[in-house]
Amino acid sequence: MSLLDSEIDLQPPSGMDWTGSRGVKIDMHCHSTYSLETLSLLPTLSWNPVLTPGELYDLAKARGMDYVTITDHDTIDGCKALVDERGDLPDFFFGEEVSAALPDNGTVVHVNVFDINEEQHAEVRRLRSNLFEMVDYLRRLGKVCSINHLTWTEQHRVLTSAQIDAILHAFDVFEGINGTRSYAHNAFVWQATRGWGKTLIAGSDTHTDRVGSTYTLTKGRNRQEVLENIRAGLATPHGAFGTPEKLRDDVWAVLQCNIERRMAEATGHWERLVCRTLRRIGKTLHPLVLLGYHKHQDVLIRGFVRSLPTLTTA
């Protein structure tokens, strides 16, 4: 038995139904080409996910999603682009993955916010330097917001017991299955929220074409009822977890897609040569980089587990 197996309760919460009960499905965490991705070590190097908003919507529907949202990083431009292209879709609502800071030490976590307009998006951006002020604002509006992948922070820090405790008090909805995070990382969320009466939702967190492989099951005859039911706790997470192999394949798919885009835009021989060189280097090195990443993630999750015993109950 591994350390993670012995220190994390890997069993799903008793209220989590794994049988695929009837209801409506929605992947509540997915990214389009409008998400801008960067590395903290190489901030000048950026890339975008693979699917356009329209492609993401069409694939989600083809995969059996009854409702669709897009949660790009700190922008609703992808949602706006889809509505501009397709009109007001009754089975679509705006989403955004907001980078918000804990006020005590600036640690950045990710929060999904749903059904917001441009004015509310602007206010969220203004408030995101203080996670709890932002959540209070969204609560007053009656918006659904969820804390994503609880064992991940932008600075790759372990949250303290006090920070996790504050998050547990602030949020009603937690991402119970993230489709790119491993089983143990998702199980940590179940353990942290057990006994608190929290609503657990799910999303693929796709940056490639895995939309709909992880989803939330809820009820509702229209998008407003869907969101109201999720707020009321009538939701369960379903679908696939992440694995190192899936992450490796997804990273390569994103890298290759972005290199091909830049090659198509290149105007000279040297630019195309640089792109081809980066493709060869990336194909060789990215599995090794990800191996190191996963080992570091195991270290981090052990730190999170050590933070749990001092937590108070709700």
PDB file of C-alpha atoms in Angstrom:
ATOM      1  CA  MET A   1       0.000   0.000   0.000  1.00  0.00           C
ATOM      2  CA  SER A   2       1.387   3.409  -0.971  1.00  0.00           C
ATOM      3  CA  LEU A   3       1.582   6.410   1.308  1.00  0.00           C
ATOM      4  CA  LEU A   4      -1.267   8.055  -0.582  1.00  0.00           C
ATOM      5  CA  ASP A   5      -3.434   4.943  -0.221  1.00  0.00           C
ATOM      6  CA  SER A   6      -2.823   4.858   3.509  1.00  0.00           C
ATOM      7  CA  GLU A   7      -3.308   8.586   4.171  1.00  0.00           C
ATOM      8  CA  ILE A   8      -6.201   9.449   1.835  1.00  0.00           C
ATOM      9  CA  ASP A   9      -9.616   7.864   2.095  1.00  0.00           C
ATOM     10  CA  LEU A  10      -9.950   6.837  -1.548  1.00  0.00           C
ATOM     11  CA  GLN A  11     -13.612   5.830  -1.308  1.00  0.00           C
ATOM     12  CA  PRO A  12     -16.149   8.185  -2.928  1.00  0.00           C
ATOM     13  CA  PRO A  13     -18.558   9.970  -0.574  1.00  0.00           C
ATOM     14  CA  SER A  14     -21.646   7.904   0.137  1.00  0.00           C
ATOM     15  CA  GLY A  15     -23.897  10.371  -1.683  1.00  0.00           C
ATOM     16  CA  MET A  16     -21.886  10.178  -4.923  1.00  0.00           C
ATOM     17  CA  ASP A  17     -23.784   8.047  -7.408  1.00  0.00           C
ATOM     18  CA  TRP A  18     -21.478   6.250  -9.854  1.00  0.00           C
ATOM     19  CA  THR A  19     -24.245   4.404 -11.721  1.00  0.00           C
ATOM     20  CA  GLY A  20     -25.102   7.115 -14.263  1.00  0.00           C
ATOM     21  CA  SER A  21     -28.561   7.971 -12.947  1.00  0.00           C
ATOM     22  CA  ARG A  22     -30.932   9.826 -15.250  1.00  0.00           C
ATOM     23  CA  GLY A  23     -30.592  13.562 -15.527  1.00  0.00           C
ATOM     24  CA  VAL A  24     -28.915  16.212 -17.637  1.00  0.00           C
ATOM     25  CA  LYS A  25     -25.184  16.261 -18.266  1.00  0.00           C
ATOM     26  CA  ILE A  26     -22.768  19.162 -18.459  1.00  0.00           C
ATOM     27  CA  ASP A  27     -18.975  19.305 -18.569  1.00  0.00           C
ATOM     28  CA  MET A  28     -18.378  22.229 -16.220  1.00  0.00           C
ATOM     29  CA  HIS A  29     -14.660  22.779 -16.851  1.00  0.00           C
ATOM     30  CA  CYS A  30     -13.342  23.072 -20.412  1.00  0.00           C
ATOM     31  CA  HIS A  31     -11.100  25.417 -22.379  1.00  0.00           C
ATOM     32  CA  SER A  32     -11.167  26.821 -25.897  1.00  0.00           C
ATOM     33  CA  THR A  33      -8.560  28.566 -28.026  1.00  0.00           C
ATOM     34  CA  TYR A  34      -9.377  31.766 -26.108  1.00  0.00           C
ATOM     35  CA  SER A  35      -7.544  30.495 -23.007  1.00  0.00           C
ATOM     36  CA  LEU A  36      -4.003  31.833 -22.844  1.00  0.00           C
ATOM     37  CA  GLU A  37      -1.643  29.338 -21.223  1.00  0.00           C
ATOM     38  CA  THR A  38       1.795  30.227 -19.844  1.00  0.00           C
ATOM     39  CA  LEU A  39       4.564  28.669 -17.769  1.00  0.00           C
ATOM     40  CA  SER A  40       5.774  30.423 -14.623  1.00  0.00           C
ATOM     41  CA  LEU A  41       9.383  29.619 -15.570  1.00  0.00           C
ATOM     42  CA  LEU A  42       8.922  30.845 -19.164  1.00  0.00           C
ATOM     43  CA  PRO A  43       6.323  33.631 -18.984  1.00  0.00           C
ATOM     44  CA  THR A  44       7.070  34.842 -22.514  1.00  0.00           C
ATOM     45  CA  LEU A  45       6.171  31.423 -23.970  1.00  0.00           C
ATOM     46  CA  SER A  46       2.420  31.079 -24.403  1.00  0.00           C
ATOM     47  CA  TRP A  47       0.027  28.726 -26.162  1.00  0.00           C
ATOM     48  CA  ASN A  48      -3.679  28.043 -26.550  1.00  0.00           C
ATOM     49  CA  PRO A  49      -5.913  24.967 -26.255  1.00  0.00           C
ATOM     50  CA  VAL A  50      -6.859  23.055 -29.380  1.00  0.00           C
ATOM     51  CA  LEU A  51     -10.594  23.619 -30.015  1.00  0.00           C
ATOM     52  CA  THR A  52     -12.343  26.820 -31.027  1.00  0.00           C
ATOM     53  CA  PRO A  53     -15.508  27.697 -29.048  1.00  0.00           C
ATOM     54  CA  GLY A  54     -17.683  26.390 -31.880  1.00  0.00           C
ATOM     55  CA  GLU A  55     -15.738  23.125 -32.138  1.00  0.00           C
ATOM     56  CA  LEU A  56     -15.888  22.693 -28.364  1.00  0.00           C
ATOM     57  CA  TYR A  57     -19.656  23.235 -28.310  1.00  0.00           C
ATOM     58  CA  ASP A  58     -20.291  20.835 -31.206  1.00  0.00           C
ATOM     59  CA  LEU A  59     -18.121  18.094 -29.725  1.00  0.00           C
ATOM     60  CA  ALA A  60     -19.744  18.459 -26.291  1.00  0.00           C
ATOM     61  CA  LYS A  61     -23.172  18.013 -27.859  1.00  0.00           C
ATOM     62  CA  ALA A  62     -21.946  15.034 -29.908  1.00  0.00           C
ATOM     63  CA  ARG A  63     -20.666  13.466 -26.668  1.00  0.00           C
ATOM     64  CA  GLY A  64     -24.124  13.678 -25.083  1.00  0.00           C
ATOM     65  CA  MET A  65     -23.861  16.871 -23.049  1.00  0.00           C
ATOM     66  CA  ASP A  66     -27.298  18.403 -22.581  1.00  0.00           C
ATOM     67  CA  TYR A  67     -25.827  21.788 -21.620  1.00  0.00           C
ATOM     68  CA  VAL A  68     -22.504  23.403 -22.490  1.00  0.00           C
ATOM     69  CA  THR A  69     -20.293  26.025 -20.922  1.00  0.00           C
ATOM     70  CA  ILE A  70     -16.780  27.314 -21.637  1.00  0.00           C
ATOM     71  CA  THR A  71     -14.468  28.215 -18.762  1.00  0.00           C
ATOM     72  CA  ASP A  72     -11.480  29.930 -20.321  1.00  0.00           C
ATOM     73  CA  HIS A  73      -8.762  31.415 -18.117  1.00  0.00           C
ATOM     74  CA  ASP A  74      -9.710  34.903 -16.892  1.00  0.00           C
ATOM     75  CA  THR A  75     -11.780  35.742 -19.969  1.00  0.00           C
ATOM     76  CA  ILE A  76     -15.295  35.340 -21.335  1.00  0.00           C
ATOM     77  CA  ASP A  77     -14.203  36.181 -24.885  1.00  0.00           C
ATOM     78  CA  GLY A  78     -14.606  32.563 -26.021  1.00  0.00           C
ATOM     79  CA  CYS A  79     -18.185  32.524 -24.737  1.00  0.00           C
ATOM     80  CA  LYS A  80     -18.877  35.831 -26.488  1.00  0.00           C
ATOM     81  CA  ALA A  81     -17.370  34.505 -29.718  1.00  0.00           C
ATOM     82  CA  LEU A  82     -19.648  31.448 -29.643  1.00  0.00           C
ATOM     83  CA  VAL A  83     -22.762  33.583 -29.084  1.00  0.00           C
ATOM     84  CA  ASP A  84     -21.675  35.991 -31.830  1.00  0.00           C
ATOM     85  CA  GLU A  85     -21.283  33.028 -34.182  1.00  0.00           C
ATOM     86  CA  ARG A  86     -24.334  30.944 -33.218  1.00  0.00           C
ATOM     87  CA  GLY A  87     -26.724  33.365 -31.523  1.00  0.00           C
ATOM     88  CA  ASP A  88     -28.336  32.848 -28.120  1.00  0.00           C
ATOM     89  CA  LEU A  89     -28.076  29.097 -27.599  1.00  0.00           C
ATOM     90  CA  PRO A  90     -30.647  27.888 -25.032  1.00  0.00           C
ATOM     91  CA  ASP A  91     -28.362  25.055 -23.905  1.00  0.00           C
ATOM     92  CA  PHE A  92     -25.274  27.250 -23.373  1.00  0.00           C
ATOM     93  CA  PHE A  93     -24.260  29.561 -20.535  1.00  0.00           C
ATOM     94  CA  PHE A  94     -21.185  31.676 -19.921  1.00  0.00           C
ATOM     95  CA  GLY A  95     -18.380  30.436 -17.716  1.00  0.00           C
ATOM     96  CA  GLU A  96     -14.921  31.587 -16.687  1.00  0.00           C
ATOM     97  CA  GLU A  97     -12.006  30.103 -14.742  1.00  0.00           C
ATOM     98  CA  VAL A  98     -10.793  32.956 -12.562  1.00  0.00           C
ATOM     99  CA  SER A  99      -7.305  33.155 -11.075  1.00  0.00           C
ATOM    100  CA  ALA A 100      -7.933  34.504  -7.572  1.00  0.00           C
ATOM    101  CA  ALA A 101      -5.482  35.164  -4.733  1.00  0.00           C
ATOM    102  CA  LEU A 102      -5.717  34.223  -1.091  1.00  0.00           C
ATOM    103  CA  PRO A 103      -5.325  37.503   0.795  1.00  0.00           C
ATOM    104  CA  ASP A 104      -2.866  36.290   3.438  1.00  0.00           C
ATOM    105  CA  ASN A 105       0.051  35.380   1.166  1.00  0.00           C
ATOM    106  CA  GLY A 106      -1.085  35.841  -2.449  1.00  0.00           C
ATOM    107  CA  THR A 107      -1.336  32.143  -3.293  1.00  0.00           C
ATOM    108  CA  VAL A 108      -3.422  31.882  -6.467  1.00  0.00           C
ATOM    109  CA  VAL A 109      -6.168  29.290  -6.854  1.00  0.00           C
ATOM    110  CA  HIS A 110      -8.645  28.743  -9.672  1.00  0.00           C
ATOM    111  CA  VAL A 111     -12.372  29.336  -9.342  1.00  0.00           C
ATOM    112  CA  ASN A 112     -15.011  28.540 -11.947  1.00  0.00           C
ATOM    113  CA  VAL A 113     -17.756  31.164 -12.185  1.00  0.00           C
ATOM    114  CA  PHE A 114     -20.929  30.615 -14.186  1.00  0.00           C
ATOM    115  CA  ASP A 115     -23.654  32.676 -15.867  1.00  0.00           C
ATOM    116  CA  ILE A 116     -21.967  36.074 -15.664  1.00  0.00           C
ATOM    117  CA  ASN A 117     -22.194  39.023 -18.012  1.00  0.00           C
ATOM    118  CA  GLU A 118     -19.523  41.517 -19.073  1.00  0.00           C
ATOM    119  CA  GLU A 119     -20.202  43.915 -16.204  1.00  0.00           C
ATOM    120  CA  GLN A 120     -19.968  41.100 -13.640  1.00  0.00           C
ATOM    121  CA  HIS A 121     -16.844  39.747 -15.324  1.00  0.00           C
ATOM    122  CA  ALA A 122     -15.215  43.175 -14.946  1.00  0.00           C
ATOM    123  CA  GLU A 123     -16.096  43.288 -11.238  1.00  0.00           C
ATOM    124  CA  VAL A 124     -14.762  39.754 -10.730  1.00  0.00           C
ATOM    125  CA  ARG A 125     -11.471  40.851 -12.296  1.00  0.00           C
ATOM    126  CA  ARG A 126     -11.337  43.818  -9.923  1.00  0.00           C
ATOM    127  CA  LEU A 127     -11.962  41.648  -6.862  1.00  0.00           C
ATOM    128  CA  ARG A 128      -9.827  38.633  -7.714  1.00  0.00           C
ATOM    129  CA  SER A 129      -6.875  39.881  -5.654  1.00  0.00           C
ATOM    130  CA  ASN A 130      -8.928  38.772  -2.632  1.00  0.00           C
ATOM    131  CA  LEU A 131     -10.582  35.378  -3.124  1.00  0.00           C
ATOM    132  CA  PHE A 132     -13.056  35.821  -0.289  1.00  0.00           C
ATOM    133  CA  GLU A 133     -14.247  39.280  -1.351  1.00  0.00           C
ATOM    134  CA  MET A 134     -14.805  37.892  -4.843  1.00  0.00           C
ATOM    135  CA  VAL A 135     -16.793  34.921  -3.532  1.00  0.00           C
ATOM    136  CA  ASP A 136     -18.909  37.207  -1.317  1.00  0.00           C
ATOM    137  CA  TYR A 137     -19.753  39.314  -4.373  1.00  0.00           C
ATOM    138  CA  LEU A 138     -20.765  36.237  -6.395  1.00  0.00           C
ATOM    139  CA  ARG A 139     -22.801  34.877  -3.491  1.00  0.00           C
ATOM    140  CA  ARG A 140     -24.750  38.142  -3.307  1.00  0.00           C
ATOM    141  CA  LEU A 141     -25.528  37.781  -7.026  1.00  0.00           C
ATOM    142  CA  GLY A 142     -26.674  34.198  -6.506  1.00  0.00           C
ATOM    143  CA  LYS A 143     -24.053  32.827  -8.919  1.00  0.00           C
ATOM    144  CA  VAL A 144     -22.660  29.307  -8.902  1.00  0.00           C
ATOM    145  CA  CYS A 145     -18.914  29.306  -8.300  1.00  0.00           C
ATOM    146  CA  SER A 146     -16.697  26.321  -7.566  1.00  0.00           C
ATOM    147  CA  ILE A 147     -13.168  25.922  -6.271  1.00  0.00           C
ATOM    148  CA  ASN A 148     -11.222  23.864  -8.814  1.00  0.00           C
ATOM    149  CA  HIS A 149      -8.582  21.128  -8.348  1.00  0.00           C
ATOM    150  CA  LEU A 150      -8.020  21.842  -4.653  1.00  0.00           C
ATOM    151  CA  THR A 151      -4.485  20.403  -4.581  1.00  0.00           C
ATOM    152  CA  TRP A 152      -3.246  22.766  -7.305  1.00  0.00           C
ATOM    153  CA  THR A 153      -2.096  26.340  -6.820  1.00  0.00           C
ATOM    154  CA  GLU A 154      -0.475  28.617  -9.376  1.00  0.00           C
ATOM    155  CA  GLN A 155       2.748  28.833  -7.336  1.00  0.00           C
ATOM    156  CA  HIS A 156       2.683  25.059  -6.651  1.00  0.00           C
ATOM    157  CA  ARG A 157       2.399  25.711  -2.928  1.00  0.00           C
ATOM    158  CA  VAL A 158       0.714  23.521  -0.363  1.00  0.00           C
ATOM    159  CA  LEU A 159      -2.220  25.331   1.206  1.00  0.00           C
ATOM    160  CA  THR A 160      -2.066  25.671   4.971  1.00  0.00           C
ATOM    161  CA  SER A 161      -4.673  24.160   7.261  1.00  0.00           C
ATOM    162  CA  ALA A 162      -6.066  27.634   7.908  1.00  0.00           C
ATOM    163  CA  GLN A 163      -6.352  28.361   4.175  1.00  0.00           C
ATOM    164  CA  ILE A 164      -8.146  25.079   3.433  1.00  0.00           C
ATOM    165  CA  ASP A 165     -10.432  25.696   6.395  1.00  0.00           C
ATOM    166  CA  ALA A 166     -11.266  29.192   5.092  1.00  0.00           C
ATOM    167  CA  ILE A 167     -11.993  27.793   1.622  1.00  0.00           C
ATOM    168  CA  LEU A 168     -14.266  25.125   3.104  1.00  0.00           C
ATOM    169  CA  HIS A 169     -16.236  27.839   4.871  1.00  0.00           C
ATOM    170  CA  ALA A 170     -16.371  30.135   1.819  1.00  0.00           C
ATOM    171  CA  PHE A 171     -17.465  27.721  -0.939  1.00  0.00           C
ATOM    172  CA  ASP A 172     -20.617  25.635  -1.271  1.00  0.00           C
ATOM    173  CA  VAL A 173     -19.504  23.928  -4.511  1.00  0.00           C
ATOM    174  CA  PHE A 174     -16.254  22.007  -5.073  1.00  0.00           C
ATOM    175  CA  GLU A 175     -14.879  20.305  -8.154  1.00  0.00           C
ATOM    176  CA  GLY A 176     -15.210  16.661  -7.089  1.00  0.00           C
ATOM    177  CA  ILE A 177     -13.776  15.166 -10.276  1.00  0.00           C
ATOM    178  CA  ASN A 178     -11.276  16.988 -12.436  1.00  0.00           C
ATOM    179  CA  GLY A 179     -10.652  15.010 -15.603  1.00  0.00           C
ATOM    180  CA  THR A 180      -6.950  15.873 -15.820  1.00  0.00           C
ATOM    181  CA  ARG A 181      -6.080  15.244 -12.158  1.00  0.00           C
ATOM    182  CA  SER A 182      -5.285  11.776 -10.853  1.00  0.00           C
ATOM    183  CA  TYR A 183      -7.612   9.701  -8.688  1.00  0.00           C
ATOM    184  CA  ALA A 184      -5.706  10.517  -5.494  1.00  0.00           C
ATOM    185  CA  HIS A 185      -5.891  14.273  -6.085  1.00  0.00           C
ATOM    186  CA  ASN A 186      -9.646  14.036  -6.606  1.00  0.00           C
ATOM    187  CA  ALA A 187     -10.010  11.763  -3.584  1.00  0.00           C
ATOM    188  CA  PHE A 188      -8.327  14.425  -1.471  1.00  0.00           C
ATOM    189  CA  VAL A 189     -11.270  16.736  -2.268  1.00  0.00           C
ATOM    190  CA  TRP A 190     -13.727  14.075  -1.145  1.00  0.00           C
ATOM    191  CA  GLN A 191     -11.847  13.644   2.111  1.00  0.00           C
ATOM    192  CA  ALA A 192     -11.508  17.384   2.734  1.00  0.00           C
ATOM    193  CA  THR A 193     -15.225  18.041   2.127  1.00  0.00           C
ATOM    194  CA  ARG A 194     -16.618  14.948   3.870  1.00  0.00           C
ATOM    195  CA  GLY A 195     -19.129  15.962   6.515  1.00  0.00           C
ATOM    196  CA  TRP A 196     -19.400  19.551   5.306  1.00  0.00           C
ATOM    197  CA  GLY A 197     -22.481  19.074   3.103  1.00  0.00           C
ATOM    198  CA  LYS A 198     -20.754  20.450   0.024  1.00  0.00           C
ATOM    199  CA  THR A 199     -21.958  20.045  -3.557  1.00  0.00           C
ATOM    200  CA  LEU A 200     -19.496  18.192  -5.790  1.00  0.00           C
ATOM    201  CA  ILE A 201     -19.437  18.805  -9.540  1.00  0.00           C
ATOM    202  CA  ALA A 202     -17.159  17.626 -12.347  1.00  0.00           C
ATOM    203  CA  GLY A 203     -15.486  18.745 -15.527  1.00  0.00           C
ATOM    204  CA  SER A 204     -12.883  17.415 -17.912  1.00  0.00           C
ATOM    205  CA  ASP A 205     -10.610  20.491 -17.683  1.00  0.00           C
ATOM    206  CA  THR A 206      -9.936  19.694 -21.312  1.00  0.00           C
ATOM    207  CA  HIS A 207      -7.419  21.685 -23.304  1.00  0.00           C
ATOM    208  CA  THR A 208      -7.678  19.204 -26.191  1.00  0.00           C
ATOM    209  CA  ASP A 209     -10.672  17.124 -27.320  1.00  0.00           C
ATOM    210  CA  ARG A 210     -11.671  15.366 -24.088  1.00  0.00           C
ATOM    211  CA  VAL A 211     -14.771  17.488 -23.498  1.00  0.00           C
ATOM    212  CA  GLY A 212     -17.611  15.399 -22.061  1.00  0.00           C
ATOM    213  CA  SER A 213     -15.353  12.623 -20.762  1.00  0.00           C
ATOM    214  CA  THR A 214     -15.989  14.021 -17.260  1.00  0.00           C
ATOM    215  CA  TYR A 215     -19.264  15.725 -16.416  1.00  0.00           C
ATOM    216  CA  THR A 216     -21.782  16.848 -13.812  1.00  0.00           C
ATOM    217  CA  LEU A 217     -25.161  15.140 -13.588  1.00  0.00           C
ATOM    218  CA  THR A 218     -28.041  17.330 -12.442  1.00  0.00           C
ATOM    219  CA  LYS A 219     -31.633  18.218 -13.313  1.00  0.00           C
ATOM    220  CA  GLY A 220     -33.304  21.092 -15.103  1.00  0.00           C
ATOM    221  CA  ARG A 221     -35.607  21.923 -18.002  1.00  0.00           C
ATOM    222  CA  ASN A 222     -33.590  25.011 -18.907  1.00  0.00           C
ATOM    223  CA  ARG A 223     -30.189  26.501 -18.115  1.00  0.00           C
ATOM    224  CA  GLN A 224     -31.532  28.600 -15.239  1.00  0.00           C
ATOM    225  CA  GLU A 225     -33.057  25.541 -13.552  1.00  0.00           C
ATOM    226  CA  VAL A 226     -29.793  23.634 -14.090  1.00  0.00           C
ATOM    227  CA  LEU A 227     -27.795  26.304 -12.262  1.00  0.00           C
ATOM    228  CA  GLU A 228     -30.391  26.665  -9.509  1.00  0.00           C
ATOM    229  CA  ASN A 229     -30.359  22.901  -8.919  1.00  0.00           C
ATOM    230  CA  ILE A 230     -26.565  22.841  -8.733  1.00  0.00           C
ATOM    231  CA  ARG A 231     -26.679  25.680  -6.193  1.00  0.00           C
ATOM    232  CA  ALA A 232     -29.246  23.650  -4.235  1.00  0.00           C
ATOM    233  CA  GLY A 233     -26.917  20.641  -4.142  1.00  0.00           C
ATOM    234  CA  LEU A 234     -28.747  18.510  -6.722  1.00  0.00           C
ATOM    235  CA  ALA A 235     -25.634  17.421  -8.592  1.00  0.00           C
ATOM    236  CA  THR A 236     -23.162  14.564  -8.691  1.00  0.00           C
ATOM    237  CA  PRO A 237     -19.786  14.222 -10.470  1.00  0.00           C
ATOM    238  CA  HIS A 238     -19.247  11.477 -13.051  1.00  0.00           C
ATOM    239  CA  GLY A 239     -16.758  10.320 -15.634  1.00  0.00           C
ATOM    240  CA  ALA A 240     -13.063   9.821 -16.128  1.00  0.00           C
ATOM    241  CA  PHE A 241     -10.124  10.840 -13.950  1.00  0.00           C
ATOM    242  CA  GLY A 242      -6.803  12.009 -15.239  1.00  0.00           C
ATOM    243  CA  THR A 243      -3.749   9.783 -15.581  1.00  0.00           C
ATOM    244  CA  PRO A 244      -0.083  10.543 -16.310  1.00  0.00           C
ATOM    245  CA  GLU A 245      -0.531   8.969 -19.735  1.00  0.00           C
ATOM    246  CA  LYS A 246      -3.540  11.157 -20.591  1.00  0.00           C
ATOM    247  CA  LEU A 247      -1.723  14.287 -19.478  1.00  0.00           C
ATOM    248  CA  ARG A 248       1.331  13.324 -21.549  1.00  0.00           C
ATOM    249  CA  ASP A 249      -0.828  12.815 -24.654  1.00  0.00           C
ATOM    250  CA  ASP A 250      -2.762  16.047 -24.056  1.00  0.00           C
ATOM    251  CA  VAL A 251       0.377  18.132 -23.569  1.00  0.00           C
ATOM    252  CA  TRP A 252       1.854  16.784 -26.776  1.00  0.00           C
ATOM    253  CA  ALA A 253      -1.407  17.403 -28.669  1.00  0.00           C
ATOM    254  CA  VAL A 254      -1.492  21.025 -27.489  1.00  0.00           C
ATOM    255  CA  LEU A 255       2.201  21.595 -28.245  1.00  0.00           C
ATOM    256  CA  GLN A 256       1.919  20.061 -31.703  1.00  0.00           C
ATOM    257  CA  CYS A 257      -1.226  22.031 -32.546  1.00  0.00           C
ATOM    258  CA  ASN A 258       0.341  25.321 -31.507  1.00  0.00           C
ATOM    259  CA  ILE A 259       3.563  24.623 -33.390  1.00  0.00           C
ATOM    260  CA  GLU A 260       1.555  23.797 -36.523  1.00  0.00           C
ATOM    261  CA  ARG A 261      -0.388  27.059 -36.161  1.00  0.00           C
ATOM    262  CA  ARG A 262       2.825  29.049 -35.888  1.00  0.00           C
ATOM    263  CA  MET A 263       4.344  27.228 -38.848  1.00  0.00           C
ATOM    264  CA  ALA A 264       1.285  28.129 -40.914  1.00  0.00           C
ATOM    265  CA  GLU A 265       1.700  31.780 -39.904  1.00  0.00           C
ATOM    266  CA  ALA A 266       5.473  31.820 -40.496  1.00  0.00           C
ATOM    267  CA  THR A 267       6.648  34.094 -43.295  1.00  0.00           C
ATOM    268  CA  GLY A 268      10.245  32.965 -43.618  1.00  0.00           C
ATOM    269  CA  HIS A 269      12.468  29.902 -43.792  1.00  0.00           C
ATOM    270  CA  TRP A 270      14.084  30.541 -40.390  1.00  0.00           C
ATOM    271  CA  GLU A 271      10.762  30.803 -38.603  1.00  0.00           C
ATOM    272  CA  ARG A 272       9.656  27.460 -40.027  1.00  0.00           C
ATOM    273  CA  LEU A 273      13.029  25.923 -39.110  1.00  0.00           C
ATOM    274  CA  VAL A 274      12.634  27.107 -35.514  1.00  0.00           C
ATOM    275  CA  CYS A 275       9.136  25.589 -35.365  1.00  0.00           C
ATOM    276  CA  ARG A 276      10.355  22.235 -36.704  1.00  0.00           C
ATOM    277  CA  THR A 277      13.237  22.243 -34.213  1.00  0.00           C
ATOM    278  CA  LEU A 278      10.887  23.006 -31.310  1.00  0.00           C
ATOM    279  CA  ARG A 279       8.630  20.162 -32.434  1.00  0.00           C
ATOM    280  CA  ARG A 280      11.504  17.673 -32.349  1.00  0.00           C
ATOM    281  CA  ILE A 281      12.759  18.906 -28.969  1.00  0.00           C
ATOM    282  CA  GLY A 282       9.264  18.955 -27.489  1.00  0.00           C
ATOM    283  CA  LYS A 283       8.457  15.433 -28.647  1.00  0.00           C
ATOM    284  CA  THR A 284      11.642  14.163 -27.016  1.00  0.00           C
ATOM    285  CA  LEU A 285      11.604  16.127 -23.777  1.00  0.00           C
ATOM    286  CA  HIS A 286       7.965  16.529 -22.779  1.00  0.00           C
ATOM    287  CA  PRO A 287       7.572  12.961 -21.355  1.00  0.00           C
ATOM    288  CA  LEU A 288      10.604  13.564 -19.104  1.00  0.00           C
ATOM    289  CA  VAL A 289       9.348  16.961 -17.987  1.00  0.00           C
ATOM    290  CA  LEU A 290       5.949  15.477 -17.132  1.00  0.00           C
ATOM    291  CA  LEU A 291       7.560  12.636 -15.192  1.00  0.00           C
ATOM    292  CA  GLY A 292       9.227  15.235 -12.996  1.00  0.00           C
ATOM    293  CA  TYR A 293       5.945  17.128 -12.734  1.00  0.00           C
ATOM    294  CA  HIS A 294       4.078  14.063 -11.477  1.00  0.00           C
ATOM    295  CA  LYS A 295       6.742  13.294  -8.894  1.00  0.00           C
ATOM    296  CA  HIS A 296       6.507  16.878  -7.661  1.00  0.00           C
ATOM    297  CA  GLN A 297       2.701  16.594  -7.528  1.00  0.00           C
ATOM    298  CA  ASP A 298       3.022  13.529  -5.290  1.00  0.00           C
ATOM    299  CA  VAL A 299       5.189  15.575  -2.936  1.00  0.00           C
ATOM    300  CA  LEU A 300       2.609  18.360  -2.922  1.00  0.00           C
ATOM    301  CA  ILE A 301      -0.349  16.114  -2.220  1.00  0.00           C
ATOM    302  CA  ARG A 302       1.460  14.600   0.761  1.00  0.00           C
ATOM    303  CA  GLY A 303       1.801  18.130   2.059  1.00  0.00           C
ATOM    304  CA  PHE A 304      -1.917  18.701   1.573  1.00  0.00           C
ATOM    305  CA  VAL A 305      -2.701  15.489   3.430  1.00  0.00           C
ATOM    306  CA  ARG A 306      -0.584  16.661   6.365  1.00  0.00           C
ATOM    307  CA  SER A 307      -2.671  19.872   6.432  1.00  0.00           C
ATOM    308  CA  LEU A 308      -5.937  18.021   6.967  1.00  0.00           C
ATOM    309  CA  PRO A 309      -5.770  16.743  10.587  1.00  0.00           C
ATOM    310  CA  THR A 310      -5.984  20.210  12.144  1.00  0.00           C
ATOM    311  CA  LEU A 311      -9.109  21.209  10.255  1.00  0.00           C
ATOM    312  CA  THR A 312     -12.254  21.885  12.206  1.00  0.00           C
ATOM    313  CA  THR A 313     -15.606  20.556  11.062  1.00  0.00           C
ATOM    314  CA  ALA A 314     -18.362  22.721   9.683  1.00  0.00           C
TER     315      ALA A 314
END
